[in-house]
């Protein structure tokens, strides 16, 4: 123990420096299976008293906790069962030898109870090892989910685990908890194994079992820490989900506000409009730093793009399960929400300030309209002509003002700015003088304006020759009109001529440029897809298309420039439409791919539901190719079949094609695909541990998947599997010779680790031969599967005149071997690698002056040849012939005649009791197993006594060569074995009777005429003494007549393969009977036997 503690401290110091990251790295502190195997030599003379009544209350947890620890709890239950068997052996040891004398029976029970204790501690150790793996997996999941930079509840649990690891590394813990329980379990386990170097300690084993798997144990601490990890992970997931919803809400609200402002065409509000708004917006110079509303919206749009990118990265990270998939995602989502808040603040500022500019200009227009009305009214009497003309212009302006109200904020603001200029001209006209010279000056000014208009129009290629002729006539006439009061009529006529000429110029310009009135709205709809410089051009030219009509007079001189810009911009939009729509579809497109469970290296099917929406104000008649990353899997599919789709949408492999795209259009498709999506890369098999009675093997499968999927795999291992379990989230099961597993796999390379247990992987056949001074044991070890470093442990109890010596044992085998001497017993251990189907042999020679043949201490079972003949050395002591002895010997032989008849009758009943009728399949039962052992003893005794009886019939002097005690012992053996055979038959009879009673009761309650035949057949077999056959038929009938409760019968004839604990109980009963025989016979007869 001191050596262990020294090693414990040294290694703990090393690992404290190495900073272990997994609790499993410290499992070396708890003995391994190899160490447990080496603790299996025969134990002789040790007290099992501490096992008597010993029990362990297993650690329990919630349903979720126990689900995670299913394998650990199964192993813990095995430990509890093995402790119960050790307790049973302790009771038998106490009954066999109340005084604790280490005779054969006492030593046999010592071997049994400590064997069970070793198995219990192995199972308990395995339970905690499996639990450590679960804890490490949960911690790894939590660490992977958390990543770096995050701080919260999850990091608190990881800090607690790190502290526990450090305490284990230091080899000390000041308070109860995980580290304290781990160190306590390690110390008690090592104390148990260390006791084998002197006197095996039953109390140490009981303490170790409680330290491992009781309600206050390492297993319970493992369950608690795993629960903390799971709760922290759930909390982190909830925080991520909450932040995801918060970020989506913030981004969506900001994007909605941006879309509203985009629709208002704020790029039309330039510095001119802001300047005209004057003091109304003088306070708008805020932290935003600019009154360029369009630029501010663009900045907000960039912020929203960054927020969406962060959100997308967070969502991608969360779904990918990469490192930090929750913690780092939380940080990204926090930043996304903050970015959305900044964008929303900027957009609110734009909304508020642009509305202020619009309101200021609108109020200025209304104020100017009122001013013009008052002025015109005051001038109407003094200058009715000028006032009338001004009133007509004001009425037209007010009609335009009303028509402008439904337009966007940008358009209204730009319109208000232009109206202020028009109203100023109206006010000036209303204020003008009414004299003929003033009218003449105004006509002359209009003629000059018309001339400038024509020159500008001609620069744009407009034909104004007709208008120029009119202008020449007006100019000539104007010079001939006198400045008298009666000339006003002629002047107004010339004014009308100028207006007509002006209309001619406008008509000619519209004939050439009028199509721009249709193209301009298209350009406005496509403004979002224009460059920044082009959008500024649109804002500049917007004033020429007020009210939807081209203002030729205002645009003259720039018409060609406007035409060239509009044609080029629309051509550019048309050219970029496919890429714009492609980006939009790929950004917003949805493809829900469902793959289901994917069999490894086999075909599987999936469905893809595709939705594409065009939320842009952009249409395109051609075809656009769209590649969604979610559909990459379809490129690797063996086939793709479209089940349903929109007419405009085409599907080819993983590519989509949309033709005839309309603004606001939606396009859907439902696609089925199939192929091999997960393929095996490498399969590695190895042996974890192996003995003759059980083995654990490991399979590691490396494979590659084309997408995230739930993967199913199975493998035939070549022999029947008792149990299978997976590592790190792998769900495994076994059926017959096949191991199967289901695991979550990510796109790319994956690895699955499976473990499975095999019962009786090595078939052991044994034969014995002996001479007067030597016993030779020959073993044949046949492996059903490939095993690495398998260990076969055997023990032989010898009846030698003196105990065998270590130097008198010779072992010949091509396997590694060890042997021990313990009193009159020899323990053997063979180890090495065995290939599947390989047979290894071993020959053991033991120097021994025989009293009786050796008997195997290992449980009887399929590992031993059923045809094995136990050699019974014939003892022929030369004794004086005494008349009284001869008389007693003859009397014994006369008793033998009747005893032989009874034995043969018992054998006949046994054969009939365990035979099966037509149509039934033979089942191996515990009752028959014990009966076969007794049957062999009967046959051995008959063989020995038949020789004596036959020889004495020919020559009475033969009796003189056999001792009286020898004959008495042989007869007693025969009687005991016969009774054991009859006991097996009686057990079968009672069991069959109970099964028939149950079947009859179910027939009465649930049966019909059709089901009555099965019960009748069972009763008939019972009457004929075929009890196994009767039991099988009754069981079948009961199965067909299951009532609502589904009651099942567990009886003494339970299958040995499925009810190992019944075999154990039967075996203990048989051992108890043997021990009673040995104990009751007396020391003298026992020694001679």
JSON list of C-alpha atoms in Angstrom, two decimals, residues 741-846:
[
{"chain": "A", "resi": 741, "resn": "UNK", "atom": "CA", "xyz": [-24.46, 1.65, -34.11]},
{"chain": "A", "resi": 742, "resn": "UNK", "atom": "CA", "xyz": [-26.02, 5.04, -34.77]},
{"chain": "A", "resi": 743, "resn": "UNK", "atom": "CA", "xyz": [-24.01, 8.26, -34.47]},
{"chain": "A", "resi": 744, "resn": "UNK", "atom": "CA", "xyz": [-24.24, 11.92, -35.40]},
{"chain": "A", "resi": 745, "resn": "UNK", "atom": "CA", "xyz": [-21.67, 12.74, -38.07]},
{"chain": "A", "resi": 746, "resn": "UNK", "atom": "CA", "xyz": [-20.49, 16.04, -39.50]},
{"chain": "A", "resi": 747, "resn": "UNK", "atom": "CA", "xyz": [-19.60, 16.81, -43.08]},
{"chain": "A", "resi": 748, "resn": "UNK", "atom": "CA", "xyz": [-16.07, 15.57, -43.69]},
{"chain": "A", "resi": 749, "resn": "UNK", "atom": "CA", "xyz": [-14.05, 13.05, -41.72]},
{"chain": "A", "resi": 750, "resn": "UNK", "atom": "CA", "xyz": [-15.60, 11.25, -38.74]},
{"chain": "A", "resi": 751, "resn": "UNK", "atom": "CA", "xyz": [-14.72, 8.39, -36.44]},
{"chain": "A", "resi": 752, "resn": "UNK", "atom": "CA", "xyz": [-16.94, 5.99, -34.47]},
{"chain": "A", "resi": 753, "resn": "UNK", "atom": "CA", "xyz": [-15.73, 3.76, -31.65]},
{"chain": "A", "resi": 754, "resn": "UNK", "atom": "CA", "xyz": [-17.70, 0.61, -30.75]},
{"chain": "A", "resi": 755, "resn": "UNK", "atom": "CA", "xyz": [-17.13, -1.87, -27.95]},
{"chain": "A", "resi": 756, "resn": "UNK", "atom": "CA", "xyz": [-18.74, -5.28, -27.63]},
{"chain": "A", "resi": 757, "resn": "UNK", "atom": "CA", "xyz": [-18.60, -8.15, -25.20]},
{"chain": "A", "resi": 758, "resn": "UNK", "atom": "CA", "xyz": [-18.37, -11.81, -26.17]},
{"chain": "A", "resi": 759, "resn": "UNK", "atom": "CA", "xyz": [-19.28, -14.66, -23.83]},
{"chain": "A", "resi": 760, "resn": "UNK", "atom": "CA", "xyz": [-17.02, -17.74, -23.86]},
{"chain": "A", "resi": 761, "resn": "UNK", "atom": "CA", "xyz": [-14.77, -16.60, -26.71]},
{"chain": "A", "resi": 762, "resn": "UNK", "atom": "CA", "xyz": [-12.31, -19.42, -25.97]},
{"chain": "A", "resi": 763, "resn": "UNK", "atom": "CA", "xyz": [-13.50, -23.04, -25.82]},
{"chain": "A", "resi": 764, "resn": "UNK", "atom": "CA", "xyz": [-11.43, -25.03, -23.35]},
{"chain": "A", "resi": 765, "resn": "UNK", "atom": "CA", "xyz": [-11.27, -28.82, -23.57]},
{"chain": "A", "resi": 766, "resn": "UNK", "atom": "CA", "xyz": [-9.48, -30.78, -20.88]},
{"chain": "A", "resi": 767, "resn": "UNK", "atom": "CA", "xyz": [-8.30, -34.34, -20.58]},
{"chain": "A", "resi": 768, "resn": "UNK", "atom": "CA", "xyz": [-6.60, -36.05, -17.64]},
{"chain": "A", "resi": 769, "resn": "UNK", "atom": "CA", "xyz": [-4.30, -39.03, -17.39]},
{"chain": "A", "resi": 770, "resn": "UNK", "atom": "CA", "xyz": [-2.48, -40.22, -14.29]},
{"chain": "A", "resi": 771, "resn": "UNK", "atom": "CA", "xyz": [-0.04, -42.73, -12.97]},
{"chain": "A", "resi": 772, "resn": "UNK", "atom": "CA", "xyz": [1.01, -43.64, -9.47]},
{"chain": "A", "resi": 773, "resn": "UNK", "atom": "CA", "xyz": [3.26, -40.59, -9.13]},
{"chain": "A", "resi": 774, "resn": "UNK", "atom": "CA", "xyz": [2.17, -38.15, -11.87]},
{"chain": "A", "resi": 775, "resn": "UNK", "atom": "CA", "xyz": [-0.95, -36.38, -13.14]},
{"chain": "A", "resi": 776, "resn": "UNK", "atom": "CA", "xyz": [-0.92, -35.08, -16.73]},
{"chain": "A", "resi": 777, "resn": "UNK", "atom": "CA", "xyz": [-3.45, -32.41, -17.79]},
{"chain": "A", "resi": 778, "resn": "UNK", "atom": "CA", "xyz": [-3.85, -31.62, -21.47]},
{"chain": "A", "resi": 779, "resn": "UNK", "atom": "CA", "xyz": [-5.77, -28.51, -22.55]},
{"chain": "A", "resi": 780, "resn": "UNK", "atom": "CA", "xyz": [-7.04, -27.47, -25.96]},
{"chain": "A", "resi": 781, "resn": "UNK", "atom": "CA", "xyz": [-7.80, -23.74, -26.26]},
{"chain": "A", "resi": 782, "resn": "UNK", "atom": "CA", "xyz": [-9.88, -22.89, -29.34]},
{"chain": "A", "resi": 783, "resn": "UNK", "atom": "CA", "xyz": [-10.56, -19.19, -30.07]},
{"chain": "A", "resi": 784, "resn": "UNK", "atom": "CA", "xyz": [-13.78, -18.25, -31.85]},
{"chain": "A", "resi": 785, "resn": "UNK", "atom": "CA", "xyz": [-12.52, -14.75, -32.70]},
{"chain": "A", "resi": 786, "resn": "UNK", "atom": "CA", "xyz": [-9.21, -12.95, -33.02]},
{"chain": "A", "resi": 787, "resn": "UNK", "atom": "CA", "xyz": [-7.98, -11.95, -29.55]},
{"chain": "A", "resi": 788, "resn": "UNK", "atom": "CA", "xyz": [-4.95, -9.93, -28.47]},
{"chain": "A", "resi": 789, "resn": "UNK", "atom": "CA", "xyz": [-3.24, -10.83, -25.19]},
{"chain": "A", "resi": 790, "resn": "UNK", "atom": "CA", "xyz": [-6.02, -13.19, -24.09]},
{"chain": "A", "resi": 791, "resn": "UNK", "atom": "CA", "xyz": [-5.72, -14.63, -20.58]},
{"chain": "A", "resi": 792, "resn": "UNK", "atom": "CA", "xyz": [-7.09, -18.10, -19.69]},
{"chain": "A", "resi": 793, "resn": "UNK", "atom": "CA", "xyz": [-7.18, -18.87, -15.95]},
{"chain": "A", "resi": 794, "resn": "UNK", "atom": "CA", "xyz": [-7.72, -22.46, -14.74]},
{"chain": "A", "resi": 795, "resn": "UNK", "atom": "CA", "xyz": [-7.48, -24.18, -11.37]},
{"chain": "A", "resi": 796, "resn": "UNK", "atom": "CA", "xyz": [-7.15, -27.86, -10.44]},
{"chain": "A", "resi": 797, "resn": "UNK", "atom": "CA", "xyz": [-7.79, -29.40, -7.00]},
{"chain": "A", "resi": 798, "resn": "UNK", "atom": "CA", "xyz": [-5.53, -32.43, -6.55]},
{"chain": "A", "resi": 799, "resn": "UNK", "atom": "CA", "xyz": [-5.79, -35.31, -4.09]},
{"chain": "A", "resi": 800, "resn": "UNK", "atom": "CA", "xyz": [-2.16, -36.17, -3.59]},
{"chain": "A", "resi": 801, "resn": "UNK", "atom": "CA", "xyz": [-0.52, -38.02, -0.72]},
{"chain": "A", "resi": 802, "resn": "UNK", "atom": "CA", "xyz": [1.34, -34.76, -0.09]},
{"chain": "A", "resi": 803, "resn": "UNK", "atom": "CA", "xyz": [0.74, -31.28, -1.53]},
{"chain": "A", "resi": 804, "resn": "UNK", "atom": "CA", "xyz": [2.38, -30.70, -4.92]},
{"chain": "A", "resi": 805, "resn": "UNK", "atom": "CA", "xyz": [5.51, -28.58, -4.98]},
{"chain": "A", "resi": 806, "resn": "UNK", "atom": "CA", "xyz": [6.26, -25.73, -7.37]},
{"chain": "A", "resi": 807, "resn": "UNK", "atom": "CA", "xyz": [9.25, -27.62, -8.72]},
{"chain": "A", "resi": 808, "resn": "UNK", "atom": "CA", "xyz": [7.06, -30.58, -9.48]},
{"chain": "A", "resi": 809, "resn": "UNK", "atom": "CA", "xyz": [4.90, -28.69, -12.01]},
{"chain": "A", "resi": 810, "resn": "UNK", "atom": "CA", "xyz": [6.00, -28.61, -15.65]},
{"chain": "A", "resi": 811, "resn": "UNK", "atom": "CA", "xyz": [4.03, -26.68, -18.30]},
{"chain": "A", "resi": 812, "resn": "UNK", "atom": "CA", "xyz": [4.58, -27.11, -22.03]},
{"chain": "A", "resi": 813, "resn": "UNK", "atom": "CA", "xyz": [2.76, -24.62, -24.35]},
{"chain": "A", "resi": 814, "resn": "UNK", "atom": "CA", "xyz": [3.46, -22.11, -27.10]},
{"chain": "A", "resi": 815, "resn": "UNK", "atom": "CA", "xyz": [1.49, -19.59, -25.01]},
{"chain": "A", "resi": 816, "resn": "UNK", "atom": "CA", "xyz": [2.94, -17.58, -22.15]},
{"chain": "A", "resi": 817, "resn": "UNK", "atom": "CA", "xyz": [2.15, -19.33, -18.87]},
{"chain": "A", "resi": 818, "resn": "UNK", "atom": "CA", "xyz": [2.17, -18.83, -15.13]},
{"chain": "A", "resi": 819, "resn": "UNK", "atom": "CA", "xyz": [1.27, -21.25, -12.34]},
{"chain": "A", "resi": 820, "resn": "UNK", "atom": "CA", "xyz": [0.81, -21.07, -8.60]},
{"chain": "A", "resi": 821, "resn": "UNK", "atom": "CA", "xyz": [0.57, -23.66, -5.82]},
{"chain": "A", "resi": 822, "resn": "UNK", "atom": "CA", "xyz": [-2.02, -23.08, -3.10]},
{"chain": "A", "resi": 823, "resn": "UNK", "atom": "CA", "xyz": [-2.30, -26.00, -0.74]},
{"chain": "A", "resi": 824, "resn": "UNK", "atom": "CA", "xyz": [-3.48, -29.00, -2.71]},
{"chain": "A", "resi": 825, "resn": "UNK", "atom": "CA", "xyz": [-4.54, -26.85, -5.68]},
{"chain": "A", "resi": 826, "resn": "UNK", "atom": "CA", "xyz": [-2.70, -25.63, -8.76]},
{"chain": "A", "resi": 827, "resn": "UNK", "atom": "CA", "xyz": [-3.75, -22.40, -10.53]},
{"chain": "A", "resi": 828, "resn": "UNK", "atom": "CA", "xyz": [-2.76, -21.97, -14.18]},
{"chain": "A", "resi": 829, "resn": "UNK", "atom": "CA", "xyz": [-2.73, -18.91, -16.39]},
{"chain": "A", "resi": 830, "resn": "UNK", "atom": "CA", "xyz": [-2.08, -18.95, -20.16]},
{"chain": "A", "resi": 831, "resn": "UNK", "atom": "CA", "xyz": [-1.80, -15.73, -22.17]},
{"chain": "A", "resi": 832, "resn": "UNK", "atom": "CA", "xyz": [-1.06, -14.69, -25.72]},
{"chain": "A", "resi": 833, "resn": "UNK", "atom": "CA", "xyz": [-2.56, -13.70, -29.05]},
{"chain": "A", "resi": 834, "resn": "UNK", "atom": "CA", "xyz": [-5.09, -15.99, -30.70]},
{"chain": "A", "resi": 835, "resn": "UNK", "atom": "CA", "xyz": [-6.32, -15.77, -34.29]},
{"chain": "A", "resi": 836, "resn": "UNK", "atom": "CA", "xyz": [-9.95, -16.49, -35.16]},
{"chain": "A", "resi": 837, "resn": "UNK", "atom": "CA", "xyz": [-10.44, -20.25, -35.39]},
{"chain": "A", "resi": 838, "resn": "UNK", "atom": "CA", "xyz": [-6.95, -20.96, -34.01]},
{"chain": "A", "resi": 839, "resn": "UNK", "atom": "CA", "xyz": [-6.39, -23.75, -31.46]},
{"chain": "A", "resi": 840, "resn": "UNK", "atom": "CA", "xyz": [-3.52, -23.66, -28.98]},
{"chain": "A", "resi": 841, "resn": "UNK", "atom": "CA", "xyz": [-2.56, -26.61, -26.75]},
{"chain": "A", "resi": 842, "resn": "UNK", "atom": "CA", "xyz": [-0.96, -26.91, -23.35]},
{"chain": "A", "resi": 843, "resn": "UNK", "atom": "CA", "xyz": [0.34, -29.91, -21.41]},
{"chain": "A", "resi": 844, "resn": "UNK", "atom": "CA", "xyz": [0.77, -29.74, -17.63]},
{"chain": "A", "resi": 845, "resn": "UNK", "atom": "CA", "xyz": [2.68, -32.45, -15.77]},
{"chain": "A", "resi": 846, "resn": "UNK", "atom": "CA", "xyz": [2.35, -32.53, -11.97]}
]
